[in-house]
């Protein structure tokens, strides 16, 4: 069968499990309401939105049609679903009006009259699904969101054509009901759940207990949020993916059922068994289908269902056995627990396990998992396909449908990064792979709110059969839309960023910031990058040159801060290299000079720049946590959860700085003190003539880190200072040094 034919046939199988066709009128109304939220009631009245299923000539392939506009004529937006209509609206605003919708602030200046669509424009997606989220996104980005922020995100999803997304809020409240019904005590349940900032890894069986328990108010608020999230997603015709039972259970279940057959898994993420080493039910144990069906029945009773469920049994955990028979049985048990409650169930599986431990997941092991579920009922996310695609080495997941996903970001880190050429070419290459079973594209970052250019491109590719022909021209247009006006210097800056930080290639490309700036210092730090740092410094200069014209644009000011932050990150690496060289040569004066500039001048200056933009404030981050609480005790607990996640990640720095962020306040009170300690320790080593002891330094650094985590200092949640003035001051001081390194 032709590759496209295989994918289409599998898409039809999945369609039968994707829910009913829905209410066309309701979906059209949802898009009209989105229009009002986006543009206001006056401008929104210039659009006519309708939804007709018949517009899609090929079942399941979302389609939109644009027409009208011009003086005295409303713009007509027709979609086969609400999502398709919203995507069509976004296409019109982007390509005909030069508008830009973004996390950091949208640019929505509409020309008057609205431009006419010269010829009726009809566009259909090449694949069934445009997927969004990673299980970790729930913890790294969505953690403290209220309904107002969720509403903005779901609007962004609709405008970008997302029609399949995780909806995992509130599941702990359902599990609590199930565990109580099974005979666990409330105390045992409280001891099992992680704290809010670590729920993603509790849900995948990696962790338990750490930074808990969950307050009762948490369950109530998350149930409320989940109902609103699901209602809004469904109103657009999106398919929410609900959680299902993956096999992990609390240890306390062995008290209630002493004969239960469980296996204790190995530890995860440098946590000991106080917080990891989860218990996995044996697939043949009669409790497996009981627990799984109890949960899914209670879940769907509460929330309804759209028949697609997510579950990850072996996420970053080696299974108890490599025997194909065991792996097949474990997979079958999870799937059958779904179908016992929902005969139309489709299992959405993150394919990260195959990528993360390739030495374990050989051909026989992969085949055991993929073959244990009927073809078309397992939908695999090829999670890191822009860098390490799994479909290539598994014969397109051995016939199971898959979604080509861009992971891009780890830990919600800041740092300019992208593999845009790989992202641009990847979906088309996968679509034309022999006997391809690709049924969609996806964005699966661990954290959002960064590198918006990467997500803008990926969202567009979900509606295109072919790659963007000229990425240089595309990024130039992106800059003009983002700022609302063309500017030669700004566009040249973006082309430099495209050829440097956004031009990573190869299997080693990871959106995980390992810059010395955000790592505990040592003499062994890696400073190499895949690009020429001079391109970043020149882009910095060019953006600053555009301030007289573009400084009124919030998106431009955000980018000016972000590129300045990146330039300082590069400078930190260069000053660190000077420090290391001076220390190894036993040259005290150069060591003191370089270390003093880095720790006592450069990082405080960066903190001031970050403090001038609301998107780079530790105070905002922590205030979100506090506002989610119903008491001061709870507020302190939530804030400490956030501080741990940003820094130590565990009680002993177990996954130290994995979720690093470059935020005002964090720079001043966490990163800068570490660098001051490192500088002082190296100087002391030379003065006293004793070797630098990394282990002793690590112990001292941990004391600083823990002091920050356990601290109660309140940080500003509103920006302070003028971004342009602060950037100019920093630029004039450090740019000459940057270009002379």
XYZ file of C-alpha atoms in Angstrom:
741
model
C 0.000 0.000 0.000
C 1.260 3.535 -0.755
C 2.612 5.352 2.295
C -0.120 7.979 2.215
C -2.723 5.261 1.780
C -1.541 3.416 4.886
C -1.723 6.610 6.930
C -5.170 7.448 5.591
C -6.518 3.992 6.426
C -5.156 4.219 9.956
C -6.575 7.704 10.252
C -10.024 6.310 9.510
C -9.580 3.675 12.225
C -8.673 6.378 14.689
C -11.565 8.528 13.569
C -14.049 5.964 14.809
C -12.590 6.475 18.274
C -12.280 10.230 18.008
C -15.747 11.161 19.213
C -18.896 12.313 17.474
C -18.962 14.956 14.778
C -20.112 17.443 17.389
C -22.273 20.479 17.137
C -21.425 22.702 14.168
C -23.361 25.658 15.591
C -21.627 25.344 18.958
C -18.197 25.244 17.349
C -18.935 28.283 15.191
C -20.160 30.147 18.269
C -16.948 29.232 20.113
C -14.841 30.746 17.322
C -16.969 33.901 17.260
C -16.460 34.260 21.018
C -12.725 33.772 20.522
C -12.814 36.580 17.942
C -14.374 38.946 20.445
C -11.793 38.039 23.107
C -9.002 38.522 20.587
C -10.081 41.676 18.742
C -12.960 43.179 20.703
C -16.649 43.267 19.683
C -16.304 46.038 17.086
C -13.550 44.515 14.907
C -15.009 41.027 15.422
C -18.235 42.161 13.752
C -16.342 42.436 10.459
C -16.047 38.640 10.312
C -18.612 35.953 9.558
C -17.752 32.516 10.969
C -19.507 29.244 10.220
C -18.758 25.524 10.522
C -19.849 22.868 8.036
C -18.578 19.291 8.212
C -19.191 18.852 4.477
C -16.369 21.265 3.665
C -13.840 18.495 4.365
C -13.681 16.505 1.144
C -11.611 13.801 2.806
C -13.029 12.610 6.095
C -10.995 13.705 9.074
C -8.801 16.263 7.294
C -9.690 19.660 8.733
C -10.380 22.254 6.052
C -11.057 25.989 6.021
C -12.170 28.441 3.349
C -11.570 32.193 3.315
C -13.375 34.737 1.143
C -14.770 38.248 1.159
C -13.279 41.256 2.912
C -12.586 44.662 1.450
C -14.592 47.855 1.867
C -18.063 47.136 3.230
C -17.726 43.355 2.946
C -17.355 40.956 5.863
C -14.562 38.417 5.844
C -16.089 34.954 5.469
C -14.421 32.186 7.483
C -15.774 28.681 6.942
C -14.316 25.619 8.635
C -15.101 21.921 8.710
C -14.625 22.102 12.498
C -14.297 24.893 15.016
C -10.549 24.309 15.111
C -10.359 24.546 11.312
C -12.343 27.801 11.350
C -10.062 29.233 14.057
C -6.993 28.201 12.044
C -8.497 29.857 8.969
C -9.108 33.025 10.951
C -5.488 32.963 12.117
C -4.318 32.485 8.525
C -6.265 35.573 7.457
C -4.965 37.698 10.343
C -1.399 36.528 9.711
C -1.109 36.560 5.929
C -3.590 39.277 4.943
C -3.393 41.646 7.942
C 0.187 41.125 9.101
C -0.883 40.221 12.641
C 0.889 37.963 15.112
C -0.472 35.843 17.975
C 2.080 34.874 20.624
C 2.620 33.868 24.250
C 4.654 37.003 24.934
C 1.997 39.341 23.552
C 0.063 39.555 20.314
C 0.321 42.225 17.620
C -3.208 42.759 16.295
C -3.258 46.096 14.480
C -5.844 45.589 11.746
C -5.666 47.557 8.502
C -8.834 49.451 7.564
C -10.734 48.423 5.638
C -9.934 44.772 6.126
C -8.063 43.401 3.100
C -10.057 41.391 0.588
C -9.225 37.775 -0.096
C -8.431 38.085 -3.833
C -9.595 34.580 -4.669
C -11.485 32.136 -2.525
C -8.814 30.306 -0.514
C -9.356 26.699 0.619
C -6.781 24.827 2.692
C -6.892 21.276 4.072
C -4.481 19.650 6.490
C -2.332 16.839 5.103
C -2.874 14.742 8.241
C -5.589 14.016 10.768
C -3.968 15.428 13.924
C -2.124 18.493 15.182
C -1.106 17.494 18.682
C 0.044 19.642 21.599
C 1.743 19.125 24.985
C 4.060 16.820 26.828
C 3.110 15.225 30.143
C 5.834 17.404 31.692
C 4.318 20.646 30.326
C 1.607 20.300 32.941
C 4.209 20.750 35.680
C 6.817 22.999 34.058
C 4.390 25.551 32.588
C 0.696 25.027 33.415
C 1.208 24.280 37.097
C -0.353 27.340 38.746
C -2.654 28.517 35.969
C -6.127 29.815 36.736
C -9.011 29.691 34.271
C -8.144 33.076 32.719
C -4.693 31.804 31.701
C -6.090 28.486 30.514
C -8.620 30.334 28.370
C -5.818 32.256 26.664
C -3.914 29.032 26.000
C -6.888 27.193 24.534
C -7.522 30.190 22.259
C -3.866 29.994 21.169
C -4.298 26.272 20.546
C -7.399 26.808 18.410
C -5.809 29.599 16.364
C -2.803 27.351 15.717
C -5.010 24.489 14.572
C -4.430 22.150 17.526
C -7.106 19.445 17.572
C -5.592 16.866 19.958
C -4.197 17.774 23.386
C -3.722 16.381 26.867
C -6.296 17.320 29.505
C -4.870 15.841 32.671
C -5.893 18.274 35.395
C -7.885 16.933 38.325
C -6.931 13.286 37.966
C -5.559 13.013 41.502
C -9.054 13.788 42.840
C -10.347 10.814 40.845
C -7.522 8.578 42.044
C -8.293 9.590 45.614
C -11.852 8.286 45.201
C -10.562 5.046 43.710
C -7.944 4.480 46.407
C -10.492 5.127 49.156
C -12.866 2.646 47.514
C -10.042 0.082 47.455
C -9.489 0.473 51.195
C -6.541 2.858 51.475
C -6.669 5.442 54.237
C -6.561 9.170 53.577
C -3.181 9.298 55.271
C -1.804 6.633 52.919
C -3.141 8.530 49.910
C -1.662 11.809 51.113
C 1.699 10.124 51.594
C 1.606 8.793 48.034
C 0.871 11.896 45.941
C 3.758 14.240 45.124
C 3.499 17.963 45.604
C 1.921 20.032 42.802
C 5.218 20.909 41.102
C 6.105 17.234 40.618
C 2.784 15.678 39.637
C 3.872 14.958 36.061
C 6.405 12.429 37.326
C 3.995 10.998 39.869
C 1.573 10.382 37.015
C 4.217 8.490 35.037
C 5.313 6.381 38.015
C 8.733 8.007 38.363
C 8.063 9.607 41.747
C 5.808 9.433 44.756
C 5.590 11.367 48.020
C 8.236 13.998 47.193
C 7.205 17.548 48.151
C 3.659 16.486 49.040
C 0.999 16.119 50.249
C -1.697 17.720 48.100
C -4.070 19.921 50.117
C -7.806 19.135 49.816
C -8.348 22.522 48.173
C -5.996 21.476 45.366
C -8.324 18.644 44.351
C -11.395 20.895 44.345
C -9.765 23.628 42.272
C -8.309 21.167 39.763
C -11.672 19.442 39.283
C -13.248 22.818 38.603
C -10.491 23.747 36.143
C -10.686 20.420 34.333
C -14.403 20.818 33.699
C -13.859 24.275 32.220
C -10.856 23.143 30.172
C -12.756 20.197 28.707
C -15.851 22.246 27.971
C -13.849 24.872 26.087
C -11.697 22.365 24.188
C -14.777 20.404 23.114
C -16.582 23.592 22.109
C -13.920 24.082 19.411
C -14.106 20.451 18.299
C -10.742 19.555 19.864
C -10.171 16.045 21.181
C -8.998 16.076 24.808
C -6.766 13.167 25.807
C -7.664 11.893 29.282
C -5.356 9.823 31.513
C -5.682 6.061 32.002
C -4.170 3.513 34.385
C -0.581 2.604 33.485
C -0.021 -0.003 36.231
C 1.659 1.994 39.023
C 0.087 1.711 42.485
C 0.797 2.974 46.011
C 2.785 0.679 48.260
C -0.170 0.833 50.681
C -2.151 -1.360 48.290
C -0.058 -4.281 49.558
C -1.477 -3.706 53.057
C -5.044 -3.980 51.794
C -4.249 -6.878 49.437
C -1.319 -8.808 50.961
C -1.295 -11.365 48.135
C -1.097 -8.803 45.341
C 1.639 -9.429 42.791
C 3.713 -6.273 42.453
C 7.255 -5.483 41.362
C 9.228 -2.630 42.850
C 10.913 -0.694 40.057
C 14.394 0.776 40.238
C 15.121 4.286 41.355
C 14.711 7.276 39.062
C 16.410 10.642 38.692
C 18.911 10.099 41.547
C 16.042 9.812 44.042
C 16.210 7.008 46.583
C 13.289 4.691 47.248
C 11.757 7.104 49.738
C 10.539 8.994 46.698
C 10.949 6.676 43.700
C 11.119 2.882 43.087
C 7.406 2.742 42.307
C 5.320 -0.413 42.630
C 4.058 -1.908 39.373
C 1.156 -4.328 39.310
C 1.840 -7.585 37.511
C -0.214 -7.677 34.313
C -1.721 -11.051 35.233
C -2.806 -9.988 38.716
C -6.616 -9.746 38.978
C -6.271 -6.335 40.581
C -4.870 -4.862 37.380
C -8.143 -4.765 35.416
C -10.032 -3.895 38.594
C -7.934 -0.822 39.412
C -7.743 0.268 35.782
C -11.470 -0.018 35.145
C -12.396 1.590 38.471
C -10.303 4.630 37.609
C -11.469 5.032 34.021
C -15.109 4.488 34.950
C -14.920 7.142 37.667
C -12.965 9.484 35.387
C -15.370 9.259 32.454
C -18.360 9.516 34.778
C -16.945 12.834 35.991
C -15.618 14.248 32.719
C -17.158 12.340 29.814
C -14.831 11.020 27.145
C -13.561 11.534 23.622
C -12.111 8.008 23.632
C -8.368 8.766 23.498
C -6.362 8.070 26.651
C -2.751 8.570 27.654
C -0.701 6.173 29.783
C 3.052 5.622 30.152
C 4.131 2.513 32.031
C 7.886 2.582 31.444
C 8.772 6.253 31.116
C 12.523 6.440 31.782
C 12.253 3.233 33.817
C 13.622 -0.100 32.713
C 10.930 -2.794 32.734
C 11.367 -5.726 35.158
C 11.980 -8.056 32.234
C 13.151 -7.738 28.654
C 11.222 -10.839 27.659
C 8.862 -9.952 24.800
C 6.129 -12.032 26.414
C 6.257 -9.894 29.562
C 6.288 -6.612 27.640
C 3.354 -7.742 25.513
C 1.396 -8.812 28.591
C 2.065 -5.507 30.365
C 0.932 -3.555 27.305
C -2.145 -5.709 26.816
C -3.163 -5.252 30.450
C -3.128 -1.451 30.138
C -5.113 -1.509 26.901
C -7.680 -4.032 28.125
C -8.299 -1.984 31.267
C -9.247 0.859 28.916
C -11.495 -1.159 26.631
C -13.263 -2.805 29.570
C -14.794 0.606 30.236
C -14.631 2.166 26.752
C -14.721 -0.309 23.850
C -13.751 2.536 21.489
C -10.598 3.419 23.442
C -7.440 4.508 21.639
C -4.201 4.560 23.615
C -1.941 7.586 23.133
C 1.595 6.456 24.021
C 4.593 8.752 24.384
C 7.300 7.057 22.326
C 9.990 8.558 24.543
C 10.716 5.181 26.145
C 12.053 3.792 22.841
C 14.265 6.846 22.334
C 15.447 7.208 25.926
C 16.733 3.632 26.410
C 17.571 2.305 22.935
C 19.947 -0.287 24.391
C 16.989 -1.957 26.143
C 14.372 -1.457 23.439
C 15.685 -3.711 20.734
C 13.557 -4.859 17.788
C 11.942 -7.726 19.724
C 11.049 -5.535 22.696
C 9.616 -2.755 20.537
C 7.624 -5.275 18.522
C 6.190 -6.787 21.708
C 4.720 -3.450 22.782
C 3.551 -2.269 19.386
C 2.032 -5.617 18.480
C 0.085 -6.041 21.713
C -2.561 -3.478 20.758
C -4.789 -3.858 17.673
C -3.486 -1.842 14.772
C -5.022 1.617 14.741
C -5.790 1.541 18.472
C -2.313 2.599 19.592
C -1.356 6.149 18.619
C 2.362 6.765 19.216
C 3.956 10.152 19.753
C 7.384 10.166 18.101
C 8.260 12.698 20.737
C 11.726 13.912 19.708
C 11.432 13.425 15.964
C 13.195 16.642 14.964
C 16.411 15.255 16.434
C 16.117 11.505 17.046
C 13.139 10.075 15.130
C 12.123 6.591 16.200
C 9.857 5.814 13.232
C 12.955 5.378 11.039
C 14.347 2.461 13.050
C 10.989 0.820 13.834
C 9.601 0.547 10.300
C 7.117 3.337 10.983
C 6.258 1.887 14.400
C 5.560 -1.469 12.748
C 2.280 -0.318 11.288
C 0.882 1.581 14.258
C -0.110 5.188 13.547
C 2.229 7.866 14.859
C 2.462 11.626 15.217
C 5.687 13.366 14.210
C 6.437 15.595 17.207
C 8.841 18.423 17.841
C 9.944 18.276 21.475
C 12.338 21.243 21.300
C 12.461 22.319 24.952
C 13.512 20.514 28.122
C 12.646 21.756 31.590
C 11.083 25.007 30.408
C 14.599 26.472 30.143
C 15.305 29.896 28.729
C 17.927 30.029 26.003
C 17.675 30.734 22.275
C 17.621 27.361 20.567
C 16.111 25.611 17.595
C 16.686 23.121 14.805
C 14.499 24.960 12.307
C 15.760 23.248 9.177
C 15.162 19.833 10.714
C 11.713 20.919 11.885
C 10.953 22.297 8.448
C 11.943 19.146 6.561
C 11.026 16.492 9.110
C 7.241 16.120 8.696
C 7.459 15.848 4.910
C 10.272 13.303 5.141
C 8.223 11.217 7.586
C 5.107 11.493 5.457
C 6.984 10.039 2.475
C 8.800 7.337 4.432
C 8.126 3.861 2.932
C 4.760 2.587 4.204
C 4.499 5.618 6.481
C 1.844 5.461 9.166
C 2.180 9.110 10.106
C -1.204 10.624 10.963
C -0.237 14.007 12.332
C 2.264 16.540 13.546
C 2.743 17.740 17.089
C 4.426 20.144 19.464
C 5.528 18.409 22.656
C 7.761 20.789 24.648
C 8.420 20.155 28.312
C 7.948 23.874 28.877
C 6.499 26.755 26.859
C 6.895 30.541 26.817
C 10.222 30.603 24.955
C 11.584 30.594 21.375
C 8.232 31.502 19.869
C 9.594 31.488 16.321
C 10.070 27.708 16.547
C 6.437 27.087 17.514
C 5.109 29.504 14.907
C 6.897 27.504 12.216
C 5.764 24.144 13.567
C 2.150 25.300 13.771
C 2.224 26.410 10.135
C 3.724 23.091 9.034
C 0.713 21.276 10.464
C -1.271 22.727 7.553
C 1.315 22.293 4.793
C 2.203 19.288 2.668
C 5.656 20.641 1.860
C 8.409 22.425 3.776
C 8.714 26.198 3.756
C 10.661 26.960 0.595
C 12.851 29.760 1.987
C 13.321 29.924 5.763
C 15.240 33.187 5.460
C 12.272 34.869 3.776
C 9.898 33.217 6.246
C 11.752 34.510 9.323
C 11.920 37.989 7.775
C 8.129 37.980 7.428
C 7.827 36.587 10.950
C 9.742 39.575 12.340
C 7.613 42.074 10.394
C 4.372 40.518 11.660
C 5.675 40.213 15.200
C 6.535 43.901 15.433
C 3.770 45.210 13.166
C 6.175 46.910 10.769
C 9.119 45.982 8.563
C 12.478 47.126 9.862
C 15.717 46.262 8.128
C 17.875 45.990 11.244
C 15.368 43.833 13.139
C 14.884 41.527 10.169
C 18.649 41.233 9.662
C 18.962 40.332 13.354
C 16.461 37.536 12.929
C 18.282 36.167 9.889
C 21.465 36.049 11.961
C 19.641 34.174 14.706
C 18.254 31.778 12.096
C 21.733 30.859 10.867
C 23.157 30.547 14.385
C 21.122 29.616 17.477
C 18.202 28.319 15.399
C 20.399 26.248 13.083
C 21.275 23.298 15.302
C 21.572 19.969 13.503
C 22.344 16.386 14.412
C 21.365 13.988 17.163
C 23.054 16.037 19.872
C 20.701 18.971 19.439
C 18.706 19.352 22.615
C 16.783 22.336 23.868
C 18.253 21.914 27.326
C 20.335 24.815 28.512
C 23.709 23.632 29.812
C 25.299 27.079 29.784
C 27.732 27.655 32.655
C 25.495 30.578 33.660
C 22.773 28.244 34.942
C 24.934 25.358 36.143
C 26.756 24.812 39.416
C 30.287 25.973 38.567
C 33.232 23.618 38.219
C 36.524 23.532 36.342
C 35.085 20.975 33.901
C 32.249 22.968 32.336
C 31.646 22.716 28.592
C 31.398 26.028 26.744
C 31.317 24.899 23.119
C 28.259 25.822 21.044
C 27.147 24.868 17.546
C 27.058 28.446 16.261
C 29.295 31.462 15.953
C 28.794 33.640 19.023
C 29.573 36.734 16.952
C 26.218 36.246 15.198
C 24.423 36.579 18.539
C 26.381 39.705 19.437
C 25.658 41.258 16.034
C 21.946 40.401 16.304
C 22.017 42.106 19.705
C 23.515 45.243 18.146
C 21.004 45.269 15.305
C 17.997 44.921 17.596
C 19.263 47.759 19.743
C 19.658 49.872 16.599
C 15.954 49.342 15.860
C 14.731 50.660 19.204
C 13.932 54.169 17.968
C 11.291 52.684 15.671
C 10.170 49.514 17.447
C 10.454 50.246 21.180
C 6.686 50.704 21.502
C 6.131 47.055 20.501
C 5.802 44.763 23.562
C 7.016 41.811 21.480
C 10.083 43.768 20.396
C 10.908 44.746 23.979
C 10.512 41.096 24.997
C 12.898 40.037 22.215
C 15.361 42.758 23.159
C 15.465 41.383 26.707
C 15.691 37.795 25.444
C 18.543 38.455 23.009
C 20.360 40.542 25.640
C 19.931 37.629 28.045
C 21.433 35.318 25.395
C 24.342 37.679 24.764
C 25.098 37.774 28.487
C 24.890 33.975 28.581
C 27.568 33.891 25.881
C 29.674 36.423 27.807
C 29.469 34.283 30.948
C 30.984 31.369 29.016
C 33.788 33.563 27.712
C 34.591 35.093 31.104
C 34.459 31.614 32.650
C 37.038 30.405 30.113
C 39.283 33.305 31.122
C 38.811 32.381 34.790
C 39.644 28.733 34.205
C 42.696 29.507 32.089
C 43.984 31.992 34.657
C 43.464 29.542 37.503
C 45.202 26.683 35.711
C 48.120 29.026 34.956
C 48.068 30.194 38.605
C 47.583 33.823 37.520
C 45.780 35.570 40.349
C 45.167 38.988 38.788
C 43.457 37.784 35.571
C 41.433 35.296 37.633
C 40.242 37.989 40.006
C 39.455 40.378 37.151
C 37.419 37.898 35.073
C 35.640 36.395 38.073
C 34.890 39.795 39.521
C 33.342 41.051 36.287
C 31.244 37.896 35.843
C 29.920 37.524 39.385
C 29.833 41.098 40.674
C 29.029 43.172 37.573
C 27.647 41.169 34.648
C 25.073 39.033 36.459
C 23.675 41.934 38.537
C 23.345 43.949 35.318
C 21.478 41.066 33.690
C 19.186 40.839 36.711
C 18.241 44.483 36.189
C 17.452 43.935 32.511
C 15.331 40.873 33.278
C 13.475 42.857 35.961
C 12.250 45.294 33.305
C 9.977 42.748 31.576
C 7.024 40.957 33.153
C 7.903 37.665 31.444
C 11.256 37.355 33.243
C 10.247 37.876 36.877
C 10.740 35.317 39.618
C 8.188 37.338 41.589
C 5.484 36.638 39.001
C 6.356 32.949 38.984
C 6.110 32.658 42.755
C 3.060 34.902 42.997
C 1.145 32.548 40.676
C 1.881 29.771 43.148
C 0.764 31.832 46.115
C -2.453 32.915 44.414
C -3.411 29.268 43.916
C -3.540 28.834 47.703
C -6.424 29.327 50.126
C -4.288 30.070 53.196
C -0.887 31.501 54.046
C 0.346 28.023 55.037
C -0.696 26.695 51.658
C 0.850 29.697 49.882
C 4.211 29.027 51.544
C 3.967 25.341 50.630
C 3.208 26.096 46.968
C 5.971 28.680 46.769
C 8.493 26.199 48.123
C 7.339 23.641 45.541
C 8.124 26.193 42.839
C 11.499 27.103 44.302
C 12.511 23.445 44.467
C 11.488 22.792 40.867
C 13.448 25.783 39.562
C 16.637 24.788 41.363
C 17.388 21.635 43.378
C 14.454 19.623 41.968
C 14.859 17.220 44.889
C 15.860 17.336 48.551
C 19.540 16.851 47.743
C 19.822 18.523 44.359
C 18.767 15.242 42.752
C 18.195 16.712 39.288
C 20.013 19.961 39.954
C 19.129 22.907 37.681
C 17.261 20.745 35.164
C 14.413 23.272 35.080
C 16.672 26.336 35.146
C 15.130 29.698 34.266
C 16.769 33.082 33.782
C 14.531 35.283 35.909
C 15.107 38.507 37.796
C 15.526 37.548 41.428
C 16.722 34.061 40.606
C 19.713 35.610 38.864
C 20.502 37.847 41.847
C 19.837 35.443 44.706
C 20.685 32.007 43.263
C 23.018 32.081 40.238
C 25.127 35.117 41.172
C 25.907 33.911 44.738
C 27.126 30.578 43.328
C 29.443 32.365 40.934
C 30.711 34.636 43.708
C 31.430 31.563 45.835
C 33.229 29.885 42.916
C 35.368 32.958 42.246
C 36.250 33.359 45.913
C 37.063 29.659 46.254
C 39.429 29.713 43.257
C 41.145 32.865 44.508
C 41.550 31.331 47.959
C 42.983 28.187 46.376
C 45.694 30.178 44.585
C 46.466 32.433 47.555
C 46.799 29.505 49.954
C 48.473 27.205 47.459
C 45.977 24.360 47.958
C 44.134 22.475 45.196
C 40.542 23.354 44.382
C 38.301 20.693 45.942
C 35.145 20.246 43.857
C 33.414 18.086 46.466
C 33.905 20.701 49.161
C 32.751 23.441 46.803
C 29.639 21.400 45.952
C 28.797 21.098 49.647
C 29.188 24.831 50.140
C 27.193 25.590 46.994
C 24.409 23.311 48.185
C 24.110 25.398 51.334
C 23.571 28.489 49.191
C 21.077 26.681 46.974
C 19.121 25.314 49.899
C 19.058 28.724 51.563
C 17.348 30.111 48.465
C 14.839 27.255 48.289
C 13.875 27.566 51.936
C 13.831 31.357 51.817
C 10.733 33.517 52.132
C 11.862 36.725 50.445
C 9.109 38.252 48.328
C 10.155 39.419 44.876
C 8.562 42.115 42.688
C 5.797 40.819 40.451
C 5.706 43.987 38.342
C 8.510 45.122 36.017
C 10.902 47.838 37.143
C 13.074 50.081 34.988
C 13.127 50.881 31.277
C 14.193 47.969 29.121
C 15.802 50.047 26.381
C 17.840 52.222 28.759
C 19.052 49.238 30.754
C 19.997 47.266 27.626
C 21.860 50.254 26.169
C 23.835 50.648 29.374
C 24.782 46.973 29.431
C 25.531 46.951 25.695
C 27.859 49.966 25.831
C 29.826 48.370 28.652
C 30.116 44.805 27.343
C 29.685 44.785 23.552
C 33.238 46.012 22.868
C 34.538 43.224 25.092
C 32.258 40.670 23.431
C 33.627 41.295 19.962
C 37.223 41.273 21.195
C 37.184 37.820 22.820
